[in-house]
């Protein structure tokens, strides 16, 4: 079931790293799903890195290793994702989609 289709366009002048933008999009999608009371969701991303980060955080299989300039920002966004999923009891299935198959790009 498709709850709603939304599009958030990233401004040309946006200087955020693409993985930070991908995490922000995941948060927006999860928040929208939570608002509609969705309990099971498939989250798709064309970023292998973001998929691995989310899988590790939500699956509690391993700690996410971060370093560099965006470490704090990424960690905060991962915590927000975890909080949304935990607070709502949502079951999230993560899927990596190759960029050439990503209809959103």
Short mmCIF file of C-alpha atoms in Angstrom, two decimals, residues 3-60:
data_model
loop_
_atom_site.label_atom_id
_atom_site.label_comp_id
_atom_site.label_asym_id
_atom_site.label_seq_id
_atom_site.Cartn_x
_atom_site.Cartn_y
_atom_site.Cartn_z
CA UNK A 3 0.52 5.91 1.80
CA UNK A 4 1.55 9.03 -0.05
CA UNK A 5 4.06 10.02 -2.63
CA UNK A 6 6.18 13.00 -1.73
CA UNK A 7 9.05 14.71 -3.41
CA UNK A 8 11.67 16.82 -1.71
CA UNK A 9 13.98 18.50 -4.12
CA UNK A 10 17.47 19.21 -2.93
CA UNK A 11 18.47 22.81 -3.64
CA UNK A 12 21.35 23.21 -6.08
CA UNK A 13 23.25 25.23 -3.47
CA UNK A 14 22.92 22.46 -0.83
CA UNK A 15 26.44 21.75 0.42
CA UNK A 16 25.59 18.73 2.59
CA UNK A 17 27.28 15.45 1.82
CA UNK A 18 25.00 13.16 -0.21
CA UNK A 19 24.83 10.60 2.62
CA UNK A 20 23.63 13.27 5.04
CA UNK A 21 20.95 14.23 2.49
CA UNK A 22 19.95 10.54 2.16
CA UNK A 23 19.60 10.22 5.95
CA UNK A 24 17.53 13.42 6.07
CA UNK A 25 15.22 11.97 3.39
CA UNK A 26 14.89 8.76 5.41
CA UNK A 27 13.88 10.78 8.47
CA UNK A 28 11.26 12.68 6.46
CA UNK A 29 9.85 9.44 5.06
CA UNK A 30 9.76 7.71 8.44
CA UNK A 31 8.12 10.75 10.05
CA UNK A 32 5.45 10.80 7.35
CA UNK A 33 4.85 7.06 7.76
CA UNK A 34 4.63 7.47 11.55
CA UNK A 35 2.09 10.28 11.13
CA UNK A 36 -0.09 7.86 9.13
CA UNK A 37 0.32 5.09 11.69
CA UNK A 38 2.30 2.82 9.35
CA UNK A 39 3.64 -0.19 11.25
CA UNK A 40 5.62 -1.87 8.45
CA UNK A 41 7.69 0.04 5.92
CA UNK A 42 10.16 -0.70 3.16
CA UNK A 43 12.80 2.01 3.04
CA UNK A 44 14.80 2.12 -0.19
CA UNK A 45 18.04 3.98 -0.80
CA UNK A 46 20.63 4.00 -3.54
CA UNK A 47 23.40 4.69 -1.03
CA UNK A 48 25.12 1.50 0.10
CA UNK A 49 26.72 3.43 2.94
CA UNK A 50 23.40 4.73 4.28
CA UNK A 51 21.82 1.30 3.89
CA UNK A 52 24.66 -0.25 5.92
CA UNK A 53 24.46 2.47 8.59
CA UNK A 54 20.70 2.04 8.98
CA UNK A 55 20.93 -1.74 8.93
CA UNK A 56 23.55 -1.70 11.67
CA UNK A 57 21.67 0.80 13.81
CA UNK A 58 18.21 -0.72 13.43
CA UNK A 59 19.40 -4.32 13.50
CA UNK A 60 21.71 -3.72 16.45
#
